[in-house]
Tab-separated table of C-alpha atoms and ligand atoms in Angstrom:
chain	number	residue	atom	x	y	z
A	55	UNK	CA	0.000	0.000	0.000
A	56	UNK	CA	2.644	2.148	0.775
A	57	UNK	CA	4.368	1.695	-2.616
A	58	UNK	CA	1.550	2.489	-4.229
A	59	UNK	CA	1.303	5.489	-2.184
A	60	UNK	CA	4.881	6.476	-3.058
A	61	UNK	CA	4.217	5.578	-7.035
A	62	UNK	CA	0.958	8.277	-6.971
A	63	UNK	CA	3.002	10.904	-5.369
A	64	UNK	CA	5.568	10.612	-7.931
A	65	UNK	CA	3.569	10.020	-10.953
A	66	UNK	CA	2.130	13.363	-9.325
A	67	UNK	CA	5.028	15.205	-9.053
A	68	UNK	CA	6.223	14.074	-12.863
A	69	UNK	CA	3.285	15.517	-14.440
A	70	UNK	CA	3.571	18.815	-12.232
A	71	UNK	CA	6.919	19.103	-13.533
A	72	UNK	CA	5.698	18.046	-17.231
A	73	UNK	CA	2.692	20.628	-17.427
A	74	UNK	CA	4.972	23.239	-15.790
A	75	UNK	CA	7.441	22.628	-18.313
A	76	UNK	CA	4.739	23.072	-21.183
A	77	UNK	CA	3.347	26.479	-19.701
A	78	UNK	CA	7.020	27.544	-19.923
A	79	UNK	CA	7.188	26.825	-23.471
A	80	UNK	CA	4.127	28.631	-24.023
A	81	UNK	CA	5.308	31.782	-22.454
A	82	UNK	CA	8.702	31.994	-24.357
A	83	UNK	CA	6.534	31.693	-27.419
A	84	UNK	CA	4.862	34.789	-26.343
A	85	UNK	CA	8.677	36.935	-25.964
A	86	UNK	CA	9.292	36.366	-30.012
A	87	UNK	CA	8.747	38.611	-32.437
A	88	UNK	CA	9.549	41.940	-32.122
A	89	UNK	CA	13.116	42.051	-34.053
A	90	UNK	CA	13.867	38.221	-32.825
A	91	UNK	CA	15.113	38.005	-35.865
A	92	UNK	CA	17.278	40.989	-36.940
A	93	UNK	CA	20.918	41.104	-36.396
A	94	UNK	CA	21.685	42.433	-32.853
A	95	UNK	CA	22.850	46.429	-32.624
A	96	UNK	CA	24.970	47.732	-30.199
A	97	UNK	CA	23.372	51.191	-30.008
A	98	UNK	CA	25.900	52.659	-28.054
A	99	UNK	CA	28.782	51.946	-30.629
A	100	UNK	CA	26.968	52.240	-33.727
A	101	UNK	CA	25.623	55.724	-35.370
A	102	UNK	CA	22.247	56.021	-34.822
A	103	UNK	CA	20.465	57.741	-38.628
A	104	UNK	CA	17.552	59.907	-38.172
A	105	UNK	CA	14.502	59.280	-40.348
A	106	UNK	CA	15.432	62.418	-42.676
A	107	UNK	CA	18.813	60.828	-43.052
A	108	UNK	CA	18.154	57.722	-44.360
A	109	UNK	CA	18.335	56.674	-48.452
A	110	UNK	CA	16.260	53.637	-47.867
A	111	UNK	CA	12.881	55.215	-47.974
A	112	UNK	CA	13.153	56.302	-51.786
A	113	UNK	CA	13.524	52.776	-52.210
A	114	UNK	CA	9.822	52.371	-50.791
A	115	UNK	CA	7.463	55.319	-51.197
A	116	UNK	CA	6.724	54.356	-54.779
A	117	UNK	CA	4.039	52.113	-53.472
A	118	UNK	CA	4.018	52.753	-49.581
A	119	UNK	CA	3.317	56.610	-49.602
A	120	UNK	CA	0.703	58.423	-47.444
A	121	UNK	CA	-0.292	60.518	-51.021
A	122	UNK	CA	-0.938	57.228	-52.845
A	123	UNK	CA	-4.468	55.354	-53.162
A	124	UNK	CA	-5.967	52.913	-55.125
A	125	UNK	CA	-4.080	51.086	-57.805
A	126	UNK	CA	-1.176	53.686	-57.397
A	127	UNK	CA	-0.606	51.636	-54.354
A	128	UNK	CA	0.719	48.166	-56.157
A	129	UNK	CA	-1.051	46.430	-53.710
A	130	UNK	CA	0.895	48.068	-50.293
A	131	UNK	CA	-0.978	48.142	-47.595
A	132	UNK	CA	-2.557	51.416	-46.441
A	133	UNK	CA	-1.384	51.281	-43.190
A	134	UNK	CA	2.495	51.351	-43.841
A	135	UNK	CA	3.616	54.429	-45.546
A	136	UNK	CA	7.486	55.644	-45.405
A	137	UNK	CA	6.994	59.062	-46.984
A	138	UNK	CA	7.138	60.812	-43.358
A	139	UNK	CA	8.424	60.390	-39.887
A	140	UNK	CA	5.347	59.807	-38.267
A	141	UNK	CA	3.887	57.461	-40.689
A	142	UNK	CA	7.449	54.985	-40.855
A	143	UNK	CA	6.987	54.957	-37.282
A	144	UNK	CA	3.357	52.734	-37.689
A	145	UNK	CA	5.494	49.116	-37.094
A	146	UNK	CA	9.499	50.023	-37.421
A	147	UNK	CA	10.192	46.177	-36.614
A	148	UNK	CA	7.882	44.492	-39.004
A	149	UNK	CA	9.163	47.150	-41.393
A	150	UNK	CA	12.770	45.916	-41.148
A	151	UNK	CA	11.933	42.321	-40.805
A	152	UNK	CA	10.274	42.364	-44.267
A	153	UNK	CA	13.393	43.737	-45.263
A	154	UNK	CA	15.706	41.671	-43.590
A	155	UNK	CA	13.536	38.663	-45.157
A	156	UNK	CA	14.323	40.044	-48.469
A	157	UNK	CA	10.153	40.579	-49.198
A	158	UNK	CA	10.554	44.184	-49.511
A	159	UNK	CA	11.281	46.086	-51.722
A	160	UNK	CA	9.806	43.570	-53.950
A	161	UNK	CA	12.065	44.294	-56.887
A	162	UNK	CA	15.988	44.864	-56.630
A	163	UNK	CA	18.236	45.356	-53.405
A	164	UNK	CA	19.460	47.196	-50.763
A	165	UNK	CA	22.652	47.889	-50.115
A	166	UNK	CA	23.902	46.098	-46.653
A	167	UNK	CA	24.544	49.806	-45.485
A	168	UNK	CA	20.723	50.654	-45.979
A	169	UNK	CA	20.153	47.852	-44.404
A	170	UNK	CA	22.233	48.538	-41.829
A	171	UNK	CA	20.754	51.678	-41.410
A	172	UNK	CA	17.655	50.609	-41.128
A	173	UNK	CA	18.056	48.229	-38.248
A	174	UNK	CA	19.953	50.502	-36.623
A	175	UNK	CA	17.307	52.845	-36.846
A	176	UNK	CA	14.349	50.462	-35.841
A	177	UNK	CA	16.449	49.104	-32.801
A	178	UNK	CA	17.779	52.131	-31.300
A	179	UNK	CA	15.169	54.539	-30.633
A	180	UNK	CA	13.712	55.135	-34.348
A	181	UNK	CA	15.119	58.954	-34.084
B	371	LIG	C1	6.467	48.064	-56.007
B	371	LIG	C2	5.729	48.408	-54.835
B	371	LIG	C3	6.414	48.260	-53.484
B	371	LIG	C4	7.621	48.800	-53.064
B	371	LIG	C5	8.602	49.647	-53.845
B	371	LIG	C6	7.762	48.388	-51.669
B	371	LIG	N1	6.676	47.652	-51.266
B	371	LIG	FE1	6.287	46.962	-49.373
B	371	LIG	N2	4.563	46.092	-50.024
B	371	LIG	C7	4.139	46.069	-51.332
B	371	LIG	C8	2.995	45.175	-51.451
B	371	LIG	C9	2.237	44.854	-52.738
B	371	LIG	C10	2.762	44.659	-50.169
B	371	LIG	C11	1.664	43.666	-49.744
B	371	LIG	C12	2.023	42.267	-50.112
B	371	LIG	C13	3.075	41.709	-49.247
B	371	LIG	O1	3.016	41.858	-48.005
B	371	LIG	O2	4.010	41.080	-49.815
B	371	LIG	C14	3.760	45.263	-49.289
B	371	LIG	C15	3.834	45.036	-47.940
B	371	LIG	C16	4.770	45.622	-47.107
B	371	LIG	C17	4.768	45.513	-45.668
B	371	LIG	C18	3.727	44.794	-44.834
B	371	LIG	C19	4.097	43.387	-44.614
B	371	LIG	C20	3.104	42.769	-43.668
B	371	LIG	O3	3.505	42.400	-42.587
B	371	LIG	O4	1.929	42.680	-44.028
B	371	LIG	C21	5.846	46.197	-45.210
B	371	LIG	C22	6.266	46.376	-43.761
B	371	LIG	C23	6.533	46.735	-46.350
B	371	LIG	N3	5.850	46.367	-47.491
B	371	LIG	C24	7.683	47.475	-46.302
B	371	LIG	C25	8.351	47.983	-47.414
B	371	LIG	C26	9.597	48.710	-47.343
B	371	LIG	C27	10.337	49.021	-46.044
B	371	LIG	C28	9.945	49.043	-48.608
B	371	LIG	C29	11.185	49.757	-49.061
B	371	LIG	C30	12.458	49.220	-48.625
B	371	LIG	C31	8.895	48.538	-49.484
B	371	LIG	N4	7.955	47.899	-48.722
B	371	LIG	C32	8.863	48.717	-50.864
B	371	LIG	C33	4.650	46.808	-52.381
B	371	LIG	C34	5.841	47.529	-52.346
């Protein structure tokens, strides 16, 4: 009986430790995203661009402008525009994620100094 007893409590204590484990899983799901992906800037070393600064927009606000509508748009969503400060500033990471993944712009490249602009940019205060 007292085995038995002994077997429970550890079967017990097994699964504790097995569901615990799980919820742990489930909460470092929730702390990726946000630039998990992006090379890793020291902002204190590198030079942080301001918006006004930076090349890599021109590359962009043929579709993703705040003046565009309609078919002028190729398809960009409304909602992401680089034509001003304000408007770049609607989802910095997802903007240089997209980048980083090569999606956007969707025809020709960036130099790896835009890009490294960019990340810089999005990482370190989005100036
Ligand atoms: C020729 C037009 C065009 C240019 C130029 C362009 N995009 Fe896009 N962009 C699109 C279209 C179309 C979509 C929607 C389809 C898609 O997400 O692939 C899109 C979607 C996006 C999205 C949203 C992705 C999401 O999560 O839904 C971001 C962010 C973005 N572009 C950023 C950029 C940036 C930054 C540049 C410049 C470096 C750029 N785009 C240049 C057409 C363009």
């Amino acid at each position: 009986m007292r085995a038995l007893h002994h077997t429970i409590l550890i079967t017990a204590t097994l699964l504790a430790a097995f569901i615990g484990g799980l919820a742990c899983d489930a909460e470092d799901g929730e702390h990726e995203g946000e630039g998990d992906e992006l090379p890793k800037v020291d902002c204190q070393s590198v030079e942080v661009p301001r918006f006004e600064e930076m090349t890599v927009w021109s590359r962009c606000v043929g579709c993703h402008s705040s003046g565009l509508s309609g078919a002028a748009r190729q398809g960009a969503p409304r909602d992401f525009n680089y034509d001003s400060h304000d408007a770049a500033l609607f989802d910095p990471f997802e903007t240089a994620e997209v980048v980083f993944e090569g999606e956007m712009p969707p025809a020709g490249t960036l130099t790896a100094d835009e890009k490294a602009q960019l990340n810089a940019w999005v990482q370190c205060g989005t100036p």
